[in-house]
Amino acid sequence: MCKHLTRFTFLAVAAVLVLSACGGGGGSQLAPLGENLTFGMLLVGPANDHGWSQAHYEAGLYVEQNIPGATMIYLENVYSGSPAYTGTTTSQLAEQLVAQGAQLVIFNSDDMKDEATKFAQDHPDIPVIMASGDQVWQDGEAYIPMANMVNIMGRMEYGKMMAGCAAALTSQTGKIGYLGPLINDETRRLAASAYLGAKYCWTLAGNDPATLEFKVTWIGFWFNIPGFTSDPTQVADDFFNNGYDVVISGIDTTEAITEAKRLHDAGQAVWAIPYDFKGACDQAPDICLGVPYFNWGPAYLATIQAAVDGAFATDFQWLGPDWADINSPDTSAVGFVAGPALSAEDVVSLDAFIAELAGGLNLWTGPINLQDGTVYLGDGVVATDQEVWYLPQLLEGMEGQSVTE
Amino acid sequence: MKKKIWVNIAFQVGALVLALLSTTLLLLAAGAPPFQAYAAILKGAFGSAGSLETLLITWSPLLLTTAGVLITFSAGLWNIGVEGQMAMGAIFTTWMLRLLQETSLPPALTIVLGILAGIVGGALWAGLAGALKTFGGVNEIFGGLGLNFVSTALTIYLVFGPWKRPGVGSMSGTEPFDRSLWLPTLPDTELSLWSLTLSLLALVIIIVLLRGTHFGLRLKAVGKNPKSAFLMGVPTWQYSMLAFLLCGALVGLAGAIQVTGVYHRLLPNISSGYGFLGLLVSMLVNYQAVWVAPVAFFFAAVNVGSIQLQLMYKLDSSFSGVMQSLLVLLVLLGEGARQRFLRKH
């Protein structure tokens, strides 16, 4: 009897240990969401912004098309202190989605990071997708174990390198402007990626890298909030009026190409590269050199399908392009569409650069110094994912603020 | 007299019916079935414990800003600077919490000191608008607007400058405070009885002050006719200054509640439009403090409930603001028409 009891106790303790290991944020799974799924999405901007939010919205439609019976409900213009929702916090808006039937909630912006964490912790039974976040990256600097959260982000560094390359191939003045949103790890590394791509192609075209000017101006948020951020139209205008003939946009909306088109129509030789949304060039094809864009659909579909099937598990996904076809709507997380304004000769050069990237070219390889001159990567050293994600400053050769002053 | 009462009622009801009709037309134009849309707003505001909780959270600061502007309105002052005063309250609260968060003071005391700092901050900023008017001859509308811009600039400077998150420059605000510095809430909710109680208490004090004290009577006298009030021995500029300070204190408290009870950090747009919404509510109640609570509750309900319009009918998120403004506009129009009618008859 005593022997049986000992064995039973041992097995029970072992079972408890195994179960607690599973529940620590690693592999625990939520209940299947089943058929006729309703999922909610909180968009930081309008669903038709031709940028970041529209890319997410269209990914939601993609999920609806590919999961029978799935329905998306969403709220737009959700950001801290948004006048659209006086006094209502983002997590409270997520509650509204749940009250309306949402079984899974997508937070689509870095601005929602704290609120997404709060919501996920308050509702451990509801699967949460936090785009662009790193909360559940075990090797990240901000790791918080949450069994019900998945972080998804595209490796837009590649897209920005292509944008930088297209800008450098086209620029006649050797002065490229980068219309930056707010300053954080993500925006620093993306601006730096654009610079690395620009420098590479500028040099490849036979120019002295020291003659390339690359300036970043931040507006303070992902899009224009009159009275609170710098006006992106004004910033783009300042670039163009100061000899920067190509502006690469890093913000969620399309002011850069709108302004470039206005000046182009007035006879100036200027170009722009929008961001985020595959169809962004359509607004001003004459001056659009191309657009690096996110394709959230496949990752959302896979993650939501897993939730439907009961296989949802916390995960950090940093997804690159499908190098076999970077513009595949079903397999590539990021892509680049060359714009009508990119010359045929430059299209060939850009395609060659993309082929090099696909073949393993890594521009995050030393020697690279930070903006203040300190060594970031020694000669031949390749940056780790953490070093890229948490880039502490802009790079040497870039002009602009690395952190706020 | 009896006829006058009926005329009043007829004009007020008429204005409300007109507002309802206009909103219905707007809904139809936007492609939403009006009756289902109204039902959705009601359901969105009262349909679940969660939405009721959100409604009460929204109600609380609105009570404070409305009560605040009622005092200045009673003194005949258009305190347009209320948004900036709320932001300044939030700044002072954030400053105090940042100052004390690393000390050994008990969190409860830190919160209390933070809220007191917010009250002081709001009062000082309103006092500045009052001083500009009293001693500088600057109309309070222009002074208030100017100070709103200054407070916004200051908030942005702090969020992007000395109080920024490490390595970040974003409108998302400062680093959230530790949970120990959040106003206590009811279990499993975000509703703080403290903020609700403080707001209701403040409103009751203002009602009593305006309706049942010599101070209130004199304040209204200053508002109606400052010259006569002065001749009757009321120290007019002192009363005007007091009105500003009291309003600022209440609105500063609203800012403090936003920091300690809602956002738990400082945001560039921390006032979230509560100040202007308070102005609308106070105009709608025709400066009658006793109606503030139900009308502010109605506005909060429309705010929270109309989120459903976006969810169900994909209406723009600004629709509730349009509805509320239309309501106020038509009620004010009705009031103007009523006064004109009474003058003629």
Coordinates of N, CA and C in Angstrom, one line a residue, chain A residues 226-352:
Chain A
P226 N -2.6 66.7 -36.1 CA -2.4 68.1 -36.1 C -2.4 68.7 -34.7
G227 N -1.4 69.5 -34.5 CA -1.2 70.1 -33.2 C -0.3 69.3 -32.3
F228 N 0.0 68.1 -32.6 CA 0.8 67.2 -31.8 C 2.0 66.7 -32.4
T229 N 1.9 66.4 -33.7 CA 3.1 65.9 -34.4 C 3.6 67.0 -35.4
S230 N 4.8 66.8 -35.9 CA 5.2 67.6 -37.0 C 4.4 67.3 -38.2
D231 N 4.1 68.2 -39.1 CA 3.3 68.0 -40.3 C 4.1 67.2 -41.3
P232 N 3.8 66.0 -41.7 CA 4.6 65.2 -42.6 C 4.7 65.9 -44.0
T233 N 3.6 66.6 -44.4 CA 3.7 67.3 -45.7 C 4.7 68.3 -45.7
Q234 N 4.8 69.1 -44.6 CA 5.8 70.1 -44.4 C 7.2 69.5 -44.4
V235 N 7.3 68.4 -43.7 CA 8.7 67.8 -43.6 C 9.1 67.3 -45.0
A236 N 8.2 66.7 -45.7 CA 8.5 66.2 -47.1 C 8.9 67.4 -48.0
D237 N 8.1 68.5 -47.8 CA 8.4 69.7 -48.6 C 9.8 70.2 -48.3
D238 N 10.1 70.2 -47.0 CA 11.4 70.7 -46.6 C 12.5 69.9 -47.2
F239 N 12.3 68.6 -47.2 CA 13.3 67.8 -47.9 C 13.5 68.2 -49.4
F240 N 12.4 68.2 -50.1 CA 12.5 68.5 -51.5 C 13.1 69.9 -51.8
N241 N 12.7 70.8 -50.9 CA 13.2 72.2 -51.2 C 14.6 72.4 -50.8
N242 N 15.2 71.4 -50.2 CA 16.6 71.5 -49.8 C 17.5 70.5 -50.5
G243 N 17.0 70.1 -51.7 CA 17.9 69.3 -52.6 C 17.8 67.8 -52.4
Y244 N 17.0 67.3 -51.5 CA 16.8 65.9 -51.4 C 15.7 65.5 -52.4
D245 N 16.2 64.8 -53.4 CA 15.3 64.5 -54.6 C 14.5 63.2 -54.4
V246 N 14.8 62.4 -53.4 CA 14.0 61.2 -53.2 C 13.7 61.2 -51.7
V247 N 12.4 61.0 -51.4 CA 12.1 60.8 -50.0 C 11.5 59.5 -49.8
I248 N 12.1 58.7 -48.8 CA 11.5 57.4 -48.4 C 10.6 57.6 -47.2
S249 N 9.4 57.1 -47.3 CA 8.5 57.3 -46.2 C 8.6 56.1 -45.2
G250 N 8.6 56.5 -43.9 CA 8.6 55.5 -42.9 C 7.3 55.6 -42.1
I251 N 6.4 56.5 -42.5 CA 5.2 56.7 -41.7 C 4.0 55.9 -42.3
D252 N 2.9 55.9 -41.6 CA 1.8 55.0 -42.0 C 1.0 55.5 -43.2
T253 N 1.1 56.8 -43.5 CA 0.3 57.4 -44.5 C 1.1 58.0 -45.7
T254 N 0.5 58.6 -46.6 CA 1.1 58.8 -48.0 C 1.5 60.2 -48.3
E255 N 1.8 61.0 -47.3 CA 2.1 62.4 -47.5 C 3.3 62.6 -48.5
A256 N 4.3 61.7 -48.3 CA 5.5 61.8 -49.1 C 5.3 61.8 -50.6
I257 N 4.5 60.8 -51.0 CA 4.3 60.7 -52.5 C 3.3 61.8 -52.9
T258 N 2.4 62.2 -52.1 CA 1.4 63.2 -52.4 C 2.2 64.5 -52.7
E259 N 3.1 64.8 -51.8 CA 3.9 66.1 -51.9 C 4.8 66.0 -53.1
A260 N 5.4 64.8 -53.3 CA 6.3 64.6 -54.4 C 5.6 64.8 -55.7
K261 N 4.4 64.3 -55.8 CA 3.6 64.5 -57.0 C 3.3 65.9 -57.3
R262 N 3.0 66.7 -56.2 CA 2.6 68.1 -56.4 C 3.8 68.8 -57.0
L263 N 5.0 68.5 -56.4 CA 6.2 69.2 -56.9 C 6.6 68.7 -58.3
H264 N 6.4 67.4 -58.6 CA 6.7 66.9 -59.9 C 5.8 67.6 -60.9
D265 N 4.5 67.7 -60.6 CA 3.6 68.4 -61.5 C 4.0 69.8 -61.8
A266 N 4.7 70.4 -60.8 CA 5.2 71.8 -61.0 C 6.6 71.8 -61.7
G267 N 7.1 70.7 -62.1 CA 8.3 70.6 -62.9 C 9.5 70.2 -62.2
Q268 N 9.4 69.9 -60.9 CA 10.7 69.5 -60.1 C 10.9 68.0 -60.4
A269 N 12.2 67.6 -60.4 CA 12.6 66.2 -60.6 C 12.7 65.6 -59.2
V270 N 11.6 65.1 -58.7 CA 11.6 64.5 -57.3 C 10.8 63.2 -57.4
W271 N 11.2 62.3 -56.5 CA 10.5 61.0 -56.4 C 10.3 60.7 -54.9
A272 N 9.4 59.7 -54.7 CA 9.2 59.2 -53.4 C 8.9 57.7 -53.3
I273 N 9.1 57.2 -52.1 CA 8.8 55.7 -51.9 C 7.9 55.6 -50.7
P274 N 6.7 55.2 -50.9 CA 5.8 55.1 -49.8 C 6.1 53.8 -49.0
Y275 N 5.2 53.4 -48.2 CA 5.5 52.3 -47.3 C 4.2 51.5 -46.9
D276 N 4.4 50.3 -46.5 CA 3.4 49.5 -45.8 C 2.4 48.8 -46.7
F277 N 1.8 49.5 -47.7 CA 0.7 48.9 -48.3 C 1.0 48.7 -49.8
K278 N 0.7 47.5 -50.3 CA 1.1 47.1 -51.7 C 0.6 48.1 -52.7
G279 N -0.6 48.7 -52.5 CA -1.2 49.6 -53.5 C -0.8 51.0 -53.4
A280 N 0.2 51.3 -52.5 CA 0.4 52.7 -52.1 C 0.9 53.6 -53.3
C281 N 1.5 52.9 -54.3 CA 2.0 53.7 -55.5 C 0.9 54.3 -56.3
D282 N -0.3 53.6 -56.2 CA -1.4 54.0 -57.1 C -1.8 55.5 -57.0
Q283 N -1.5 56.0 -55.8 CA -1.9 57.4 -55.6 C -1.1 58.4 -56.4
A284 N 0.1 58.1 -56.8 CA 1.0 59.0 -57.6 C 2.0 58.1 -58.3
P285 N 1.6 57.3 -59.3 CA 2.5 56.4 -60.0 C 3.7 57.2 -60.7
D286 N 3.4 58.4 -61.1 CA 4.4 59.1 -61.9 C 5.8 59.3 -61.1
I287 N 5.7 59.4 -59.8 CA 6.9 59.7 -59.0 C 7.2 58.6 -58.1
C288 N 6.5 57.5 -58.2 CA 6.7 56.4 -57.2 C 7.7 55.4 -57.7
L289 N 8.8 55.3 -56.9 CA 9.9 54.4 -57.3 C 9.6 53.0 -56.8
G290 N 8.6 52.8 -56.0 CA 8.3 51.4 -55.5 C 7.8 51.5 -54.1
V291 N 7.3 50.4 -53.6 CA 6.8 50.4 -52.2 C 7.2 49.1 -51.5
P292 N 7.9 49.2 -50.4 CA 8.1 48.0 -49.6 C 6.9 47.8 -48.7
Y293 N 6.3 46.7 -48.7 CA 5.0 46.5 -48.0 C 5.0 45.2 -47.2
F294 N 4.0 45.3 -46.2 CA 3.8 44.1 -45.4 C 2.6 43.3 -46.0
N295 N 2.8 42.0 -45.9 CA 1.7 41.1 -46.3 C 1.3 40.3 -45.1
W296 N 0.4 40.8 -44.3 CA 0.1 40.2 -43.0 C -0.8 38.9 -43.1
G297 N -1.4 38.8 -44.3 CA -2.4 37.8 -44.5 C -2.0 36.4 -44.1
P298 N -0.9 35.9 -44.8 CA -0.5 34.5 -44.5 C -0.3 34.2 -43.0
A299 N 0.4 35.1 -42.3 CA 0.8 34.9 -40.9 C -0.5 35.0 -40.1
Y300 N -1.4 35.9 -40.4 CA -2.6 36.0 -39.6 C -3.5 34.7 -39.8
L301 N -3.5 34.3 -41.1 CA -4.3 33.2 -41.4 C -3.8 31.9 -40.7
A302 N -2.5 31.7 -40.7 CA -1.9 30.5 -40.0 C -2.2 30.6 -38.5
T303 N -2.0 31.8 -37.9 CA -2.2 31.9 -36.5 C -3.7 31.8 -36.1
I304 N -4.5 32.4 -36.9 CA -6.0 32.3 -36.5 C -6.5 30.9 -36.8
Q305 N -6.0 30.3 -37.8 CA -6.4 28.9 -38.1 C -6.0 28.0 -36.9
A306 N -4.8 28.3 -36.4 CA -4.3 27.5 -35.3 C -5.3 27.7 -34.1
A307 N -5.7 28.9 -33.9 CA -6.6 29.2 -32.8 C -8.0 28.5 -33.0
V308 N -8.4 28.5 -34.2 CA -9.7 27.8 -34.5 C -9.5 26.3 -34.2
D309 N -8.4 25.8 -34.6 CA -8.1 24.3 -34.4 C -7.7 23.9 -33.0
G310 N -7.5 24.9 -32.1 CA -7.1 24.6 -30.8 C -5.6 24.4 -30.7
A311 N -4.8 24.9 -31.7 CA -3.4 24.8 -31.7 C -2.6 26.1 -31.5
F312 N -3.4 27.1 -31.0 CA -2.7 28.4 -30.8 C -1.7 28.3 -29.6
A313 N -0.5 28.8 -29.9 CA 0.5 28.7 -28.9 C 1.3 30.0 -28.9
T314 N 1.7 30.5 -27.8 CA 2.5 31.7 -27.8 C 3.7 31.6 -28.7
D315 N 4.0 32.7 -29.4 CA 5.1 32.6 -30.3 C 5.5 34.0 -30.7
F316 N 6.8 34.1 -31.1 CA 7.3 35.4 -31.6 C 7.7 35.1 -33.1
Q317 N 7.0 35.7 -34.0 CA 7.3 35.4 -35.4 C 7.8 36.7 -36.1
W318 N 9.1 36.6 -36.6 CA 9.7 37.7 -37.3 C 10.0 37.1 -38.7
L319 N 9.0 37.4 -39.6 CA 9.0 36.6 -40.9 C 9.6 37.4 -42.1
G320 N 10.4 36.7 -42.8 CA 11.0 37.4 -43.9 C 10.3 37.2 -45.2
P321 N 10.8 37.7 -46.3 CA 10.2 37.5 -47.6 C 10.3 36.0 -48.1
D322 N 9.4 35.6 -48.9 CA 9.6 34.3 -49.6 C 10.5 34.6 -50.8
W323 N 11.8 34.2 -50.7 CA 12.7 34.6 -51.7 C 12.4 34.0 -53.1
A324 N 11.6 33.0 -53.1 CA 11.2 32.4 -54.4 C 10.3 33.4 -55.1
D325 N 9.5 34.1 -54.4 CA 8.6 35.1 -55.0 C 8.3 36.1 -53.8
I326 N 9.0 37.2 -53.8 CA 8.8 38.1 -52.6 C 7.4 38.8 -52.7
N327 N 6.7 38.7 -53.8 CA 5.4 39.3 -53.9 C 4.3 38.3 -54.0
S328 N 4.6 37.1 -53.5 CA 3.5 36.1 -53.4 C 2.5 36.4 -52.3
P329 N 1.3 36.6 -52.6 CA 0.3 36.9 -51.6 C 0.0 35.9 -50.6
D330 N 0.5 34.6 -50.9 CA 0.2 33.5 -50.0 C 1.4 33.0 -49.2
T331 N 2.5 33.5 -49.5 CA 3.7 33.0 -48.8 C 4.7 34.0 -48.3
S332 N 4.7 35.2 -48.8 CA 5.7 36.2 -48.5 C 5.2 37.2 -47.5
A333 N 5.9 37.4 -46.3 CA 5.4 38.3 -45.3 C 5.7 39.7 -45.6
V334 N 6.8 40.0 -46.4 CA 7.1 41.3 -46.9 C 7.4 41.2 -48.4
G335 N 7.2 42.3 -49.0 CA 7.5 42.4 -50.5 C 7.9 43.7 -50.9
F336 N 8.2 43.8 -52.2 CA 8.6 45.1 -52.8 C 8.0 45.2 -54.2
V337 N 7.2 46.2 -54.5 CA 6.8 46.3 -55.9 C 7.5 47.5 -56.4
A338 N 8.2 47.3 -57.5 CA 8.9 48.5 -58.2 C 7.8 49.4 -58.8
G339 N 8.1 50.7 -58.6 CA 7.1 51.7 -59.1 C 7.3 52.1 -60.5
P340 N 6.3 52.6 -61.2 CA 6.3 53.0 -62.6 C 7.4 54.1 -62.8
A341 N 7.8 54.8 -61.8 CA 8.8 55.9 -62.0 C 10.3 55.3 -62.0
L342 N 10.4 54.1 -61.6 CA 11.8 53.5 -61.6 C 12.2 53.2 -63.0
S343 N 13.3 53.7 -63.5 CA 13.7 53.4 -64.9 C 13.9 52.0 -65.1
A344 N 13.8 51.6 -66.4 CA 14.0 50.2 -66.8 C 15.4 49.7 -66.4
E345 N 16.4 50.6 -66.6 CA 17.7 50.2 -66.2 C 17.9 50.0 -64.7
D346 N 17.2 50.9 -64.0 CA 17.3 50.7 -62.5 C 16.5 49.5 -62.0
V347 N 15.5 49.2 -62.7 CA 14.7 48.0 -62.3 C 15.6 46.8 -62.4
V348 N 16.4 46.7 -63.5 CA 17.4 45.6 -63.6 C 18.4 45.6 -62.5
S349 N 18.9 46.8 -62.1 CA 19.9 46.8 -61.0 C 19.2 46.4 -59.7
L350 N 18.0 46.9 -59.5 CA 17.3 46.6 -58.3 C 17.0 45.1 -58.2
D351 N 16.6 44.5 -59.3 CA 16.4 43.0 -59.3 C 17.6 42.3 -59.0
A352 N 18.8 42.8 -59.5 CA 20.0 42.1 -59.2 C 20.4 42.2 -57.7

